[in-house]
Amino acid sequence: MSMTDQPLRADRDPAGLTLWVTGGAGFIGSNFIHRHIAAHSETRFIVVDCLTYAGNPANLAGVDDLPNFAFRRLDIGDAAAVDAAADEDRPDWIIHFAAESHVDRSIHGPAAFVRTNVVGTFNLLETARRLWGQAGGHFHHVSTDEVYGSLGDSGLFYETTPYDPSSPYSATKAASDHLVRAHHRTYGLPVTITNCSNNYGPRHYPEKLIPLMILNCLNRKPLPVYGQGLNVRDWLFVDDHCDAIWEVACRGRIGETYNIGGDCELRNIDVLHRLIRVVAEETNAAVSKLEDLITFVPDRPGHDLRYAMDFSKLHHELGWSPKETFESGLRKTVQWYLANPEWVADIQSGEYRNWVDRQYGGRVKP
Ligand code: NAD
Ligand code: TYD
């Protein structure tokens, strides 16, 4: 049977199965656990994470005491360790979030991106192939719209758009997507892939645009906008992404790729104006005082102009569409950061300060 002959809605039931959720202590992976673990008490969720600067056990507070939760500290770049751990856990599915995920860091130090995103993904695929053989198993690979490169003022990314990555981050994610597809076509490994647009929401490490700007507003620090702030991203609330991944993992067609997007294209400067208004409302601050913090800084090298996703395949096959509006999602996000000062204080120490000094030290005065 060819791939296109396969039936739509190929349901896979995770009840009674063990899932490895790699990168489950990071932003999206931890939200995925929060979103799905309680409703699937017959599924065992094992978070596999080596806890880099972006991995935070506090992201799993409130779910880590559930009987169907377990944590395994493991570096996916270590092939022998991945193999040994898989022999112990015998995962039935692997939902693969683990990655180095920040474009600016990939410009400063691309090697870690090759090791985790390319070699780490390869190690997991090889382990899955050995563990599952031709029977059973499912590998869901979480990827990004950035593999498609940059759009001009018009047009959308489709699943068929040729890959054209610009940064070491997107190049290594592109390589990982190719390896996942190759393992399906060559070895018959049962895989699905999703490529998603920019996420935002609770537990987002504040190196990325939205959480950085929320915290800098709260701390009355400069809001560093790269270039003129005219670059466009397609924003999606993280819970919507987590729901889409669940749908594709359970019901997506094997071997297929699904785009996920927010239908929410905004220029960075407009994101900032909206964010400032929400922060001002939530904290009784003056909008003008926060607007004064906006600081234009030198642009990111190789900065992609615009991303925009066509997600009609996912919508038509699996009925998914985003539920949260940018307004409601942003408000929930700001409220989460206000309600979690300990999480914020913890994050803003140590490694985070080093990163901020390195990235913004020469660009804006603290
Ligand atoms: P994140 O940086 O917040 O989290 C990454 C997690 O992976 C961390 O917990 C980290 O400790 C772990 N990790 C890193 N290297 C590892 C290694 N060698 N071994 C084991 N664990 C390791 O990233 P995120 O924003 O949650 O992104 C998750 C996935 O979603 C990534 O694959 C990313 O490419 C993809 N994605 C992200 C977005 C976005 O807007 N954040 C959008 C589309 C796709
Ligand atoms: P980011 O959150 O790093 O996500 P990505 O680069 O993966 O899209 O950045 C989102 C947009 O915001 C991107 O166009 C770069 C821009 N940006 C700034 O203008 N200032 C900043 O301090 C950061 C971190 C990003």
CSV table of N, CA, C and O and ligand atoms in Angstrom, one decimal, residues 22-30 48-56 59 73-78 96-102 112 115-117 120 141-146 169 173 194-200 203-205 207-208 235-236 241 245, ligand 1:
chain,number,residue,atom,x,y,z
A,22,THR,N,10.7,13.2,25.1
A,22,THR,CA,12.1,13.8,25.2
A,22,THR,C,11.9,15.3,25.3
A,22,THR,O,11.0,15.9,24.7
A,23,GLY,N,12.7,15.9,26.1
A,23,GLY,CA,12.6,17.4,26.2
A,23,GLY,C,11.4,17.8,27.0
A,23,GLY,O,11.0,19.0,27.0
A,24,GLY,N,10.9,16.9,27.8
A,24,GLY,CA,9.7,17.1,28.6
A,24,GLY,C,9.8,18.1,29.7
A,24,GLY,O,8.8,18.5,30.4
A,25,ALA,N,11.1,18.5,30.1
A,25,ALA,CA,11.3,19.5,31.1
A,25,ALA,C,11.4,20.9,30.5
A,25,ALA,O,11.6,21.9,31.2
A,26,GLY,N,11.3,21.0,29.2
A,26,GLY,CA,11.4,22.3,28.5
A,26,GLY,C,10.1,23.0,28.4
A,26,GLY,O,9.1,22.5,29.0
A,27,PHE,N,10.0,24.0,27.6
A,27,PHE,CA,8.8,24.8,27.5
A,27,PHE,C,7.6,24.0,26.9
A,27,PHE,O,6.6,23.8,27.6
A,28,ILE,N,7.7,23.6,25.7
A,28,ILE,CA,6.5,22.9,25.1
A,28,ILE,C,6.3,21.5,25.6
A,28,ILE,O,5.2,21.1,25.9
A,29,GLY,N,7.4,20.8,25.8
A,29,GLY,CA,7.3,19.4,26.4
A,29,GLY,C,6.6,19.4,27.7
A,29,GLY,O,5.8,18.5,28.0
A,30,SER,N,7.0,20.3,28.6
A,30,SER,CA,6.3,20.3,29.9
A,30,SER,C,4.9,20.7,29.8
A,30,SER,O,4.0,20.2,30.5
A,48,VAL,N,12.2,12.3,29.3
A,48,VAL,CA,13.6,12.0,29.0
A,48,VAL,C,14.3,13.3,28.7
A,48,VAL,O,14.0,13.9,27.7
A,49,ASP,N,15.1,13.8,29.6
A,49,ASP,CA,15.6,15.1,29.5
A,49,ASP,C,17.0,15.2,30.2
A,49,ASP,O,17.1,14.7,31.3
A,50,CYS,N,18.0,15.9,29.7
A,50,CYS,CA,19.3,16.0,30.3
A,50,CYS,C,19.3,17.3,31.2
A,50,CYS,O,20.4,17.5,31.8
A,51,LEU,N,18.3,18.1,31.1
A,51,LEU,CA,18.2,19.3,31.9
A,51,LEU,C,19.4,20.3,31.5
A,51,LEU,O,20.3,20.6,32.3
A,52,THR,N,19.3,20.8,30.3
A,52,THR,CA,20.2,21.9,29.9
A,52,THR,C,19.7,23.1,30.6
A,52,THR,O,18.7,23.1,31.4
A,53,TYR,N,20.2,24.3,30.3
A,53,TYR,CA,19.8,25.6,30.9
A,53,TYR,C,18.2,25.7,30.7
A,53,TYR,O,17.5,26.3,31.5
A,54,ALA,N,17.7,25.1,29.6
A,54,ALA,CA,16.3,25.3,29.2
A,54,ALA,C,15.4,24.3,29.9
A,54,ALA,O,14.2,24.4,29.9
A,55,GLY,N,16.0,23.2,30.4
A,55,GLY,CA,15.2,22.2,31.1
A,55,GLY,C,15.1,22.5,32.6
A,55,GLY,O,16.1,22.8,33.2
A,56,ASN,N,13.9,22.4,33.1
A,56,ASN,CA,13.7,22.9,34.4
A,56,ASN,C,12.7,22.0,35.2
A,56,ASN,O,11.5,21.9,34.8
A,59,ASN,N,9.2,23.1,35.9
A,59,ASN,CA,8.2,23.1,34.9
A,59,ASN,C,7.2,21.9,35.1
A,59,ASN,O,6.1,21.9,34.5
A,73,ARG,N,16.8,11.3,33.6
A,73,ARG,CA,17.8,12.2,33.1
A,73,ARG,C,18.7,11.5,32.2
A,73,ARG,O,19.4,10.6,32.5
A,74,LEU,N,18.7,12.0,30.9
A,74,LEU,CA,19.4,11.3,29.9
A,74,LEU,C,19.8,12.3,28.8
A,74,LEU,O,19.0,13.1,28.4
A,75,ASP,N,21.0,12.2,28.3
A,75,ASP,CA,21.5,13.0,27.2
A,75,ASP,C,21.3,12.3,25.9
A,75,ASP,O,21.9,11.2,25.7
A,76,ILE,N,20.4,12.8,25.0
A,76,ILE,CA,20.1,12.0,23.8
A,76,ILE,C,21.3,12.0,22.8
A,76,ILE,O,21.3,11.2,21.9
A,77,GLY,N,22.3,12.8,23.1
A,77,GLY,CA,23.5,12.8,22.3
A,77,GLY,C,24.4,11.6,22.6
A,77,GLY,O,25.4,11.3,21.9
A,78,ASP,N,24.1,10.9,23.7
A,78,ASP,CA,24.9,9.7,24.1
A,78,ASP,C,24.2,8.5,23.6
A,78,ASP,O,23.3,8.0,24.3
A,96,HIS,N,9.1,13.3,20.4
A,96,HIS,CA,10.5,13.9,20.5
A,96,HIS,C,10.5,15.4,20.4
A,96,HIS,O,10.4,16.0,19.3
A,97,PHE,N,10.6,16.0,21.6
A,97,PHE,CA,10.7,17.5,21.7
A,97,PHE,C,12.1,18.0,21.9
A,97,PHE,O,12.4,19.1,21.6
A,98,ALA,N,13.0,17.1,22.5
A,98,ALA,CA,14.3,17.6,23.0
A,98,ALA,C,15.1,18.2,21.8
A,98,ALA,O,15.2,17.7,20.7
A,99,ALA,N,15.6,19.4,22.1
A,99,ALA,CA,16.4,20.1,21.1
A,99,ALA,C,17.0,21.3,21.7
A,99,ALA,O,16.6,21.8,22.8
A,100,GLU,N,18.1,21.8,21.1
A,100,GLU,CA,18.5,23.2,21.3
A,100,GLU,C,17.6,24.0,20.5
A,100,GLU,O,17.5,23.8,19.3
A,101,SER,N,17.0,25.1,21.0
A,101,SER,CA,15.9,25.7,20.4
A,101,SER,C,16.0,27.2,20.1
A,101,SER,O,15.0,27.7,19.5
A,102,HIS,N,17.1,27.8,20.5
A,102,HIS,CA,17.1,29.3,20.3
A,102,HIS,C,18.0,29.8,19.2
A,102,HIS,O,19.2,29.5,19.3
A,112,ALA,N,26.5,22.7,19.7
A,112,ALA,CA,25.5,22.0,20.5
A,112,ALA,C,24.2,21.6,19.8
A,112,ALA,O,23.6,20.7,20.1
A,115,ARG,N,24.9,18.5,17.8
A,115,ARG,CA,25.0,17.3,18.6
A,115,ARG,C,23.6,16.9,19.1
A,115,ARG,O,23.2,15.7,18.9
A,116,THR,N,22.8,17.8,19.6
A,116,THR,CA,21.5,17.4,20.1
A,116,THR,C,20.5,17.2,19.0
A,116,THR,O,19.8,16.2,18.9
A,117,ASN,N,20.3,18.2,18.1
A,117,ASN,CA,19.2,18.2,17.1
A,117,ASN,C,19.5,17.1,16.0
A,117,ASN,O,18.5,16.5,15.6
A,120,GLY,N,21.4,13.7,18.3
A,120,GLY,CA,20.5,13.2,19.3
A,120,GLY,C,19.3,12.5,18.6
A,120,GLY,O,18.8,11.5,19.0
A,141,HIS,N,7.9,13.3,15.7
A,141,HIS,CA,9.0,14.3,15.7
A,141,HIS,C,8.4,15.7,15.7
A,141,HIS,O,7.6,16.0,14.8
A,142,VAL,N,8.8,16.5,16.7
A,142,VAL,CA,8.3,17.9,16.8
A,142,VAL,C,9.3,18.8,16.1
A,142,VAL,O,10.4,18.9,16.6
A,143,SER,N,8.8,19.5,15.1
A,143,SER,CA,9.7,20.4,14.4
A,143,SER,C,9.1,21.8,14.2
A,143,SER,O,8.0,22.1,14.7
A,144,THR,N,9.7,22.6,13.4
A,144,THR,CA,9.5,24.0,13.3
A,144,THR,C,9.2,24.5,11.9
A,144,THR,O,9.7,23.8,10.9
A,145,ASP,N,8.5,25.6,11.8
A,145,ASP,CA,8.3,26.2,10.4
A,145,ASP,C,9.6,26.8,9.9
A,145,ASP,O,9.7,27.1,8.7
A,146,GLU,N,10.6,27.0,10.8
A,146,GLU,CA,11.8,27.7,10.3
A,146,GLU,C,12.6,26.9,9.3
A,146,GLU,O,13.5,27.4,8.6
A,169,TYR,N,20.2,26.8,14.0
A,169,TYR,CA,19.1,26.1,14.6
A,169,TYR,C,18.2,25.5,13.5
A,169,TYR,O,17.9,24.3,13.6
A,173,LYS,N,17.4,21.5,12.6
A,173,LYS,CA,16.1,20.9,12.7
A,173,LYS,C,15.7,20.4,11.3
A,173,LYS,O,15.1,19.3,11.3
A,194,THR,N,5.5,17.0,12.8
A,194,THR,CA,4.8,18.3,12.8
A,194,THR,C,5.8,19.4,12.7
A,194,THR,O,6.8,19.4,13.4
A,195,ASN,N,5.4,20.4,11.9
A,195,ASN,CA,6.2,21.6,11.8
A,195,ASN,C,5.3,22.8,12.3
A,195,ASN,O,4.3,23.0,11.7
A,196,CYS,N,5.7,23.4,13.4
A,196,CYS,CA,4.9,24.4,14.0
A,196,CYS,C,5.5,25.8,13.9
A,196,CYS,O,6.7,26.0,13.9
A,197,SER,N,4.6,26.8,14.0
A,197,SER,CA,5.0,28.2,14.0
A,197,SER,C,5.4,28.6,15.5
A,197,SER,O,5.4,27.7,16.4
A,198,ASN,N,5.7,29.9,15.7
A,198,ASN,CA,6.2,30.3,17.0
A,198,ASN,C,5.1,30.1,18.1
A,198,ASN,O,4.0,30.6,17.9
A,199,ASN,N,5.6,29.5,19.2
A,199,ASN,CA,4.7,29.3,20.3
A,199,ASN,C,4.9,30.4,21.4
A,199,ASN,O,6.0,31.0,21.5
A,200,TYR,N,3.9,30.6,22.3
A,200,TYR,CA,4.1,31.4,23.5
A,200,TYR,C,3.2,30.8,24.5
A,200,TYR,O,2.2,30.1,24.2
A,203,ARG,N,5.7,29.0,31.2
A,203,ARG,CA,7.0,28.2,31.3
A,203,ARG,C,7.9,28.4,30.1
A,203,ARG,O,8.7,27.5,29.8
A,204,HIS,N,7.8,29.5,29.4
A,204,HIS,CA,8.6,29.8,28.3
A,204,HIS,C,9.9,30.4,28.8
A,204,HIS,O,9.8,31.5,29.4
A,205,TYR,N,11.0,29.9,28.4
A,205,TYR,CA,12.3,30.4,28.9
A,205,TYR,C,12.5,31.8,28.4
A,205,TYR,O,12.3,32.1,27.2
A,207,GLU,N,14.4,33.8,27.1
A,207,GLU,CA,15.4,34.3,26.1
A,207,GLU,C,14.6,34.6,24.8
A,207,GLU,O,15.1,35.2,23.9
A,208,LYS,N,13.4,34.0,24.7
A,208,LYS,CA,12.6,34.2,23.5
A,208,LYS,C,11.8,35.5,23.6
A,208,LYS,O,11.5,36.0,24.7
A,235,TRP,N,1.9,33.4,15.4
A,235,TRP,CA,2.0,33.0,16.8
A,235,TRP,C,0.9,32.0,17.2
A,235,TRP,O,-0.3,32.2,16.8
A,236,LEU,N,1.2,31.0,18.0
A,236,LEU,CA,0.3,30.0,18.5
A,236,LEU,C,0.5,29.8,20.0
A,236,LEU,O,1.6,29.6,20.5
A,241,HIS,N,-0.7,24.0,20.4
A,241,HIS,CA,0.3,23.2,19.7
A,241,HIS,C,0.3,21.8,20.4
A,241,HIS,O,0.3,20.7,19.7
A,245,ILE,N,-0.2,18.2,18.5
A,245,ILE,CA,0.7,17.0,18.5
A,245,ILE,C,0.0,15.8,19.0
A,245,ILE,O,0.2,14.7,18.4
B,1,NAD,P1,13.2,24.3,25.1
B,1,NAD,O1,14.5,24.9,24.7
B,1,NAD,O2,12.3,25.1,26.0
B,1,NAD,O3,13.3,22.9,25.7
B,1,NAD,C1,14.2,21.9,25.2
B,1,NAD,C2,14.3,20.8,26.2
B,1,NAD,O4,15.2,19.8,25.6
B,1,NAD,C3,14.9,21.2,27.5
B,1,NAD,O5,14.2,20.6,28.6
B,1,NAD,C4,16.3,20.6,27.5
B,1,NAD,O6,16.8,20.3,28.7
B,1,NAD,C5,16.1,19.4,26.6
B,1,NAD,N1,17.3,19.0,25.9
B,1,NAD,C6,18.2,19.7,25.2
B,1,NAD,N2,19.2,19.0,24.8
B,1,NAD,C7,19.0,17.7,25.2
B,1,NAD,C8,19.8,16.6,25.2
B,1,NAD,N3,21.0,16.5,24.5
B,1,NAD,N4,19.3,15.4,25.7
B,1,NAD,C9,18.1,15.5,26.4
B,1,NAD,N5,17.4,16.6,26.6
B,1,NAD,C10,17.8,17.7,26.0
B,1,NAD,O7,12.5,24.1,23.7
B,1,NAD,P2,10.9,24.2,23.3
B,1,NAD,O8,10.7,25.7,22.9
B,1,NAD,O9,10.1,23.6,24.3
B,1,NAD,O10,10.9,23.4,21.9
B,1,NAD,C11,10.6,22.0,22.0
B,1,NAD,C12,10.6,21.5,20.6
B,1,NAD,O11,9.6,22.2,19.8
B,1,NAD,C13,11.9,21.7,19.8
B,1,NAD,O12,12.2,20.5,19.1
B,1,NAD,C14,11.7,22.9,18.9
B,1,NAD,O13,12.5,22.8,17.8
B,1,NAD,C15,10.2,22.7,18.6
B,1,NAD,N6,9.5,23.9,18.3
B,1,NAD,C16,9.5,25.0,19.1
B,1,NAD,C17,8.8,26.1,18.8
B,1,NAD,C18,8.8,27.3,19.7
B,1,NAD,O14,8.2,28.4,19.4
B,1,NAD,N7,9.4,27.3,20.9
B,1,NAD,C19,8.0,26.2,17.6
B,1,NAD,C20,8.0,25.1,16.8
B,1,NAD,C21,8.7,23.9,17.1
